[in-house]
Amino acid sequence: MHTKMSQVQISEVGPRDGLQSVKAIMPTAHKLAWVDALVAAGVSEVEVGSFVPARLLPQMADVADVVAHARRHAGLRVLALVPNLRGAQAAAQAGAHKVSVPVSASEAHSLANVRKTRAQMLEEVRSLAAWRAEHAPHMGLEVGMSTAFGCTLQGAVPEDEVIALAEQLVAAGVDEVGLSDTSGMANPAQVRRLFTRLRQALGERAGAAHLHNTRGLGLANCLAAYEAGVRTFDASQGGLGGCPYAPGASGNVVTEDLVFMFEAMGVSTGIDLPRLLAAREALRAGLPEEPLYGMVADAGLPKGFTDTKGATHG
């Protein structure tokens, strides 16, 4: 039995996963102000963007500038998504502390998303890890395994394949492998089972839970992952990048709701919830037309709510 730890790491992915999912382009100055507001709330890791060609994702054209600004915050871990070696080289040059590579558990999703088979992505990761070892040894390298809990294109994804791919990725040189519920198909029993298997297979190299609320199970799945020993969780402020009420939405877990759940349980996130709720204004200023979601933001903090730092709110 693992002993319950009283601390979790929340990685804010809104500036990447959220912004690349919406049509509007947030002006750079507003992105920087949003990152500043997140840091002021105590967020210690932010995925600030993707190093991909601007013609493919114009929302990410300014990613190097956002990395440079974010790096000014002492203690903030600056993360970027990279689909290939070229992206990793650009991220390293910009100064990202860590890069994340999207590798699909589903062959069909891999071909649709990055136009490569799983075997080809494994080879890409191998060459990226070799380059990192020689040229950017201090830069972290992780994989968030997409469609680990099911795929809209192929349906069920065999759990044995997920674990085997995770082991191959660690052998290829990545620091850690997390699991992503890309299509919002996961349920708590499945999440608990698969993360338990991942931790048995990879030990300390088992990484973050990136779970979606597409079908209303986001927080339940996060709790199941926590009970399986996961201590790092991705989430998006305001549910940016998808909501169960929007057509075709991906449904990211809302950062504010996730932080509230853990803090209410007595599990420290290191994040000041009132300041995190205030950071929504920086987000809203940069994307005034985009709907923001969150149960805690709508309901407010309960009377007498005390966070793990002992401060009483509400």
Short mmCIF file of C-alpha atoms in Angstrom, two decimals:
data_model
loop_
_atom_site.label_atom_id
_atom_site.label_comp_id
_atom_site.label_asym_id
_atom_site.label_seq_id
_atom_site.Cartn_x
_atom_site.Cartn_y
_atom_site.Cartn_z
CA MET A 1 0.00 0.00 0.00
CA HIS A 2 1.24 3.45 -0.81
CA THR A 3 0.90 6.06 1.90
CA LYS A 4 -1.14 9.10 1.00
CA MET A 5 1.01 12.12 0.35
CA SER A 6 -0.48 15.50 1.09
CA GLN A 7 0.81 17.34 -1.96
CA VAL A 8 0.05 17.34 -5.68
CA GLN A 9 1.47 19.22 -8.66
CA ILE A 10 -1.05 20.94 -10.92
CA SER A 11 0.32 21.69 -14.38
CA GLU A 12 -1.65 24.46 -16.11
CA VAL A 13 -2.03 23.59 -19.80
CA GLY A 14 -4.49 26.31 -20.84
CA PRO A 15 -1.92 28.47 -22.66
CA ARG A 16 -1.16 25.48 -24.90
CA ASP A 17 -3.98 22.93 -24.94
CA GLY A 18 -6.62 25.57 -24.35
CA LEU A 19 -5.47 28.24 -26.78
CA GLN A 20 -4.73 25.87 -29.64
CA SER A 21 -8.27 24.49 -29.37
CA VAL A 22 -10.03 27.83 -29.89
CA LYS A 23 -10.22 29.78 -33.14
CA ALA A 24 -9.47 33.18 -31.65
CA ILE A 25 -5.82 34.20 -31.27
CA MET A 26 -4.95 35.66 -27.88
CA PRO A 27 -2.64 38.69 -28.27
CA THR A 28 0.85 38.07 -26.89
CA ALA A 29 0.58 40.79 -24.23
CA HIS A 30 -2.54 39.11 -22.85
CA LYS A 31 -0.83 35.71 -22.83
CA LEU A 32 2.01 37.17 -20.77
CA ALA A 33 -0.43 38.83 -18.35
CA TRP A 34 -2.30 35.53 -17.98
CA VAL A 35 0.92 33.64 -17.20
CA ASP A 36 1.80 36.34 -14.65
CA ALA A 37 -1.61 35.97 -12.97
CA LEU A 38 -1.25 32.18 -12.81
CA VAL A 39 2.19 32.49 -11.22
CA ALA A 40 0.83 35.04 -8.73
CA ALA A 41 -1.72 32.39 -7.70
CA GLY A 42 1.07 29.90 -6.97
CA VAL A 43 0.95 27.79 -10.14
CA SER A 44 4.44 26.28 -10.44
CA GLU A 45 4.27 24.61 -13.86
CA VAL A 46 2.72 26.04 -17.03
CA GLU A 47 2.62 24.52 -20.49
CA VAL A 48 2.99 27.81 -22.34
CA GLY A 49 2.64 26.68 -25.97
CA SER A 50 3.61 24.37 -28.82
CA PHE A 51 6.65 24.59 -31.07
CA VAL A 52 4.89 23.87 -34.35
CA PRO A 53 4.86 25.74 -37.68
CA ALA A 54 2.86 28.98 -37.35
CA ARG A 55 1.01 28.21 -40.59
CA LEU A 56 -0.44 25.11 -38.90
CA LEU A 57 -1.21 26.73 -35.55
CA PRO A 58 -1.17 30.54 -35.77
CA GLN A 59 -2.23 30.63 -32.09
CA MET A 60 1.30 29.46 -31.22
CA ALA A 61 3.31 31.79 -33.50
CA ASP A 62 4.63 33.74 -30.48
CA VAL A 63 5.59 30.71 -28.37
CA ALA A 64 9.30 31.61 -28.12
CA ASP A 65 8.36 35.06 -26.73
CA VAL A 66 6.00 33.50 -24.19
CA VAL A 67 8.70 31.05 -23.06
CA ALA A 68 11.20 33.91 -22.68
CA HIS A 69 8.75 35.91 -20.56
CA ALA A 70 7.67 32.94 -18.43
CA ARG A 71 11.30 32.13 -17.65
CA ARG A 72 11.61 35.43 -15.81
CA HIS A 73 9.52 33.96 -13.00
CA ALA A 74 11.85 32.26 -10.54
CA GLY A 75 10.54 28.86 -9.52
CA LEU A 76 8.20 28.46 -12.50
CA ARG A 77 8.75 25.34 -14.61
CA VAL A 78 8.17 26.31 -18.23
CA LEU A 79 6.86 23.45 -20.36
CA ALA A 80 6.22 23.30 -24.12
CA LEU A 81 4.71 20.71 -26.44
CA VAL A 82 6.90 19.54 -29.33
CA PRO A 83 5.83 17.06 -32.03
CA ASN A 84 9.33 16.26 -33.29
CA LEU A 85 13.08 16.87 -32.99
CA ARG A 86 12.91 20.21 -34.80
CA GLY A 87 10.32 21.43 -32.31
CA ALA A 88 12.47 20.26 -29.39
CA GLN A 89 15.49 22.10 -30.76
CA ALA A 90 13.47 25.32 -31.04
CA ALA A 91 12.10 24.83 -27.52
CA ALA A 92 15.59 24.29 -26.11
CA GLN A 93 16.86 27.40 -27.89
CA ALA A 94 13.96 29.43 -26.45
CA GLY A 95 14.78 28.14 -22.95
CA ALA A 96 11.95 25.74 -22.11
CA HIS A 97 12.69 23.75 -18.96
CA LYS A 98 10.81 20.70 -20.19
CA VAL A 99 9.23 19.45 -23.41
CA SER A 100 6.33 17.08 -23.87
CA VAL A 101 5.92 14.89 -26.95
CA PRO A 102 2.44 13.67 -27.95
CA VAL A 103 2.62 9.96 -28.77
CA SER A 104 -0.65 8.17 -29.50
CA ALA A 105 -1.54 4.80 -28.02
CA SER A 106 -3.94 4.40 -30.96
CA GLU A 107 -2.38 3.73 -34.37
CA ALA A 108 -5.33 5.41 -36.11
CA HIS A 109 -5.01 8.57 -33.98
CA SER A 110 -1.24 8.67 -34.51
CA LEU A 111 -1.65 8.70 -38.29
CA ALA A 112 -4.40 11.33 -38.13
CA ASN A 113 -2.67 13.57 -35.58
CA VAL A 114 1.02 13.53 -36.56
CA ARG A 115 0.91 11.54 -39.83
CA LYS A 116 3.24 8.92 -38.37
CA THR A 117 2.78 5.39 -37.08
CA ARG A 118 3.48 4.60 -33.43
CA ALA A 119 6.74 2.94 -34.52
CA GLN A 120 7.77 6.07 -36.41
CA MET A 121 6.95 8.26 -33.39
CA LEU A 122 9.00 5.95 -31.19
CA GLU A 123 11.92 6.46 -33.58
CA GLU A 124 11.35 10.24 -33.47
CA VAL A 125 11.42 10.13 -29.66
CA ARG A 126 14.62 8.05 -29.75
CA SER A 127 16.43 10.60 -31.94
CA LEU A 128 15.03 13.48 -29.85
CA ALA A 129 16.27 11.86 -26.62
CA ALA A 130 19.71 11.26 -28.15
CA TRP A 131 19.92 14.90 -29.27
CA ARG A 132 18.75 16.08 -25.83
CA ALA A 133 21.39 13.99 -24.05
CA GLU A 134 24.11 15.67 -26.07
CA HIS A 135 22.87 19.24 -26.53
CA ALA A 136 20.29 20.01 -23.81
CA PRO A 137 20.88 17.58 -20.92
CA HIS A 138 19.14 19.84 -18.39
CA MET A 139 15.90 20.00 -20.39
CA GLY A 140 13.24 17.55 -19.19
CA LEU A 141 11.59 15.20 -21.68
CA GLU A 142 8.19 13.65 -21.12
CA VAL A 143 5.52 11.95 -23.18
CA GLY A 144 1.83 12.50 -22.65
CA MET A 145 0.36 9.38 -24.24
CA SER A 146 -2.73 10.41 -26.22
CA THR A 147 -5.83 8.20 -26.53
CA ALA A 148 -4.58 5.94 -23.70
CA PHE A 149 -8.15 5.29 -22.53
CA GLY A 150 -9.86 4.94 -25.91
CA CYS A 151 -9.95 6.55 -29.33
CA THR A 152 -12.78 8.12 -31.33
CA LEU A 153 -11.24 6.67 -34.51
CA GLN A 154 -10.53 3.06 -33.52
CA GLY A 155 -12.57 2.66 -30.33
CA ALA A 156 -11.04 0.63 -27.51
CA VAL A 157 -7.26 0.73 -27.05
CA PRO A 158 -5.87 -2.48 -25.46
CA GLU A 159 -4.31 -1.74 -22.06
CA ASP A 160 -1.43 -4.12 -22.75
CA GLU A 161 -0.49 -1.97 -25.78
CA VAL A 162 -0.55 1.19 -23.65
CA ILE A 163 1.82 -0.31 -21.07
CA ALA A 164 4.11 -1.84 -23.71
CA LEU A 165 4.37 1.50 -25.52
CA ALA A 166 5.12 3.30 -22.22
CA GLU A 167 7.96 0.86 -21.53
CA GLN A 168 9.35 1.36 -25.05
CA LEU A 169 9.26 5.14 -24.57
CA VAL A 170 11.24 4.93 -21.33
CA ALA A 171 13.74 2.62 -23.08
CA ALA A 172 13.94 5.25 -25.84
CA GLY A 173 15.15 7.81 -23.29
CA VAL A 174 12.20 9.82 -21.95
CA ASP A 175 12.12 10.89 -18.30
CA GLU A 176 8.48 10.05 -17.71
CA VAL A 177 5.31 8.90 -19.47
CA GLY A 178 1.86 10.18 -18.53
CA LEU A 179 -1.54 9.10 -19.80
CA SER A 180 -4.08 11.33 -21.56
CA ASP A 181 -7.81 10.80 -21.96
CA THR A 182 -7.81 12.61 -25.29
CA SER A 183 -11.33 11.61 -26.30
CA GLY A 184 -12.99 11.76 -22.87
CA MET A 185 -13.77 8.04 -22.83
CA ALA A 186 -12.17 7.11 -19.48
CA ASN A 187 -14.01 6.01 -16.34
CA PRO A 188 -12.66 5.89 -12.76
CA ALA A 189 -12.23 2.10 -12.59
CA GLN A 190 -10.27 2.14 -15.87
CA VAL A 191 -8.15 5.12 -14.75
CA ARG A 192 -7.28 3.47 -11.44
CA ARG A 193 -6.42 0.18 -13.17
CA LEU A 194 -4.30 1.66 -15.95
CA PHE A 195 -2.34 4.08 -13.75
CA THR A 196 -1.73 1.29 -11.24
CA ARG A 197 -0.29 -0.83 -14.06
CA LEU A 198 1.74 2.13 -15.38
CA ARG A 199 3.28 2.75 -11.95
CA GLN A 200 4.07 -0.95 -11.55
CA ALA A 201 5.77 -0.96 -14.97
CA LEU A 202 7.61 2.38 -14.83
CA GLY A 203 7.98 3.23 -11.15
CA GLU A 204 9.03 6.87 -10.73
CA ARG A 205 8.90 7.38 -14.49
CA ALA A 206 5.10 7.11 -14.46
CA GLY A 207 3.96 10.65 -15.21
CA ALA A 208 0.97 12.98 -15.21
CA ALA A 209 -2.73 12.36 -15.57
CA HIS A 210 -4.20 14.48 -18.38
CA LEU A 211 -7.93 13.87 -18.03
CA HIS A 212 -10.92 15.42 -19.74
CA ASN A 213 -14.42 16.24 -18.56
CA THR A 214 -16.09 15.54 -21.92
CA ARG A 215 -18.64 13.19 -20.36
CA GLY A 216 -18.66 14.68 -16.85
CA LEU A 217 -16.15 12.29 -15.26
CA GLY A 218 -13.08 14.55 -15.18
CA LEU A 219 -12.81 15.09 -11.42
CA ALA A 220 -13.88 11.53 -10.61
CA ASN A 221 -11.12 10.28 -12.92
CA CYS A 222 -8.57 12.62 -11.31
CA LEU A 223 -9.50 11.28 -7.88
CA ALA A 224 -9.12 7.70 -9.17
CA ALA A 225 -5.67 8.59 -10.54
CA TYR A 226 -4.73 10.17 -7.19
CA GLU A 227 -5.81 7.01 -5.37
CA ALA A 228 -3.61 5.01 -7.76
CA GLY A 229 -0.62 7.14 -6.68
CA VAL A 230 -0.54 9.86 -9.35
CA ARG A 231 0.68 13.20 -7.99
CA THR A 232 0.85 15.36 -11.14
CA PHE A 233 -2.29 16.52 -12.94
CA ASP A 234 -2.84 18.61 -16.06
CA ALA A 235 -5.76 21.04 -16.08
CA SER A 236 -6.91 24.10 -18.01
CA GLN A 237 -8.15 27.34 -16.48
CA GLY A 238 -11.79 28.04 -17.24
CA GLY A 239 -11.99 24.64 -18.93
CA LEU A 240 -10.46 26.34 -21.96
CA GLY A 241 -10.00 23.96 -24.83
CA GLY A 242 -13.32 22.32 -24.52
CA CYS A 243 -16.38 21.95 -22.39
CA PRO A 244 -19.07 19.28 -22.26
CA TYR A 245 -21.66 21.85 -23.35
CA ALA A 246 -19.84 22.94 -26.51
CA PRO A 247 -20.20 20.95 -29.74
CA GLY A 248 -17.17 18.78 -30.48
CA ALA A 249 -15.40 19.95 -27.34
CA SER A 250 -12.46 18.07 -25.88
CA GLY A 251 -13.40 19.00 -22.32
CA ASN A 252 -10.29 19.76 -20.29
CA VAL A 253 -10.62 19.45 -16.51
CA VAL A 254 -11.12 22.94 -15.03
CA THR A 255 -8.05 23.94 -12.99
CA GLU A 256 -10.07 25.87 -10.40
CA ASP A 257 -12.40 22.92 -9.75
CA LEU A 258 -9.50 20.47 -9.49
CA VAL A 259 -7.62 22.72 -7.05
CA PHE A 260 -10.79 23.12 -4.97
CA MET A 261 -11.32 19.36 -4.81
CA PHE A 262 -7.80 18.67 -3.58
CA GLU A 263 -7.65 21.60 -1.15
CA ALA A 264 -11.07 20.66 0.30
CA MET A 265 -9.69 17.13 0.83
CA GLY A 266 -6.67 18.53 2.70
CA VAL A 267 -4.29 17.81 -0.17
CA SER A 268 -2.03 20.78 -0.84
CA THR A 269 -1.70 22.14 -4.38
CA GLY A 270 0.43 25.14 -3.40
CA ILE A 271 -2.14 27.29 -5.24
CA ASP A 272 -4.11 30.18 -3.73
CA LEU A 273 -7.67 29.54 -4.90
CA PRO A 274 -9.02 33.13 -4.66
CA ARG A 275 -6.01 34.33 -6.68
CA LEU A 276 -6.52 31.53 -9.18
CA LEU A 277 -10.15 32.57 -9.58
CA ALA A 278 -8.95 36.16 -10.07
CA ALA A 279 -6.60 34.97 -12.85
CA ARG A 280 -9.71 34.14 -14.89
CA GLU A 281 -10.03 37.89 -15.50
CA ALA A 282 -6.65 37.95 -17.27
CA LEU A 283 -7.83 35.04 -19.40
CA ARG A 284 -11.17 36.71 -20.13
CA ALA A 285 -9.45 39.96 -21.12
CA GLY A 286 -7.40 38.11 -23.73
CA LEU A 287 -10.31 36.07 -25.10
CA PRO A 288 -13.40 38.20 -24.46
CA GLU A 289 -15.64 36.16 -26.77
CA GLU A 290 -14.68 32.73 -25.42
CA PRO A 291 -16.99 31.11 -22.83
CA LEU A 292 -15.27 30.10 -19.60
CA TYR A 293 -16.46 27.24 -17.42
CA GLY A 294 -16.05 26.08 -13.85
CA MET A 295 -18.38 25.05 -11.07
CA VAL A 296 -16.40 26.79 -8.32
CA ALA A 297 -16.22 30.04 -10.29
CA ASP A 298 -20.00 29.95 -10.70
CA ALA A 299 -20.87 28.88 -7.14
CA GLY A 300 -18.12 30.65 -5.19
CA LEU A 301 -16.13 29.17 -2.32
CA PRO A 302 -18.20 27.68 0.49
CA LYS A 303 -18.51 29.64 3.72
CA GLY A 304 -15.64 28.79 6.03
CA PHE A 305 -13.62 27.06 3.32
CA THR A 306 -10.06 26.62 4.58
CA ASP A 307 -7.22 25.76 2.27
CA THR A 308 -4.26 23.64 3.33
CA LYS A 309 -2.25 26.76 4.17
CA GLY A 310 -4.79 27.51 6.88
CA ALA A 311 -6.35 30.56 5.25
CA THR A 312 -10.14 30.78 5.52
CA HIS A 313 -12.13 32.01 2.51
CA GLY A 314 -15.77 32.65 1.75
#
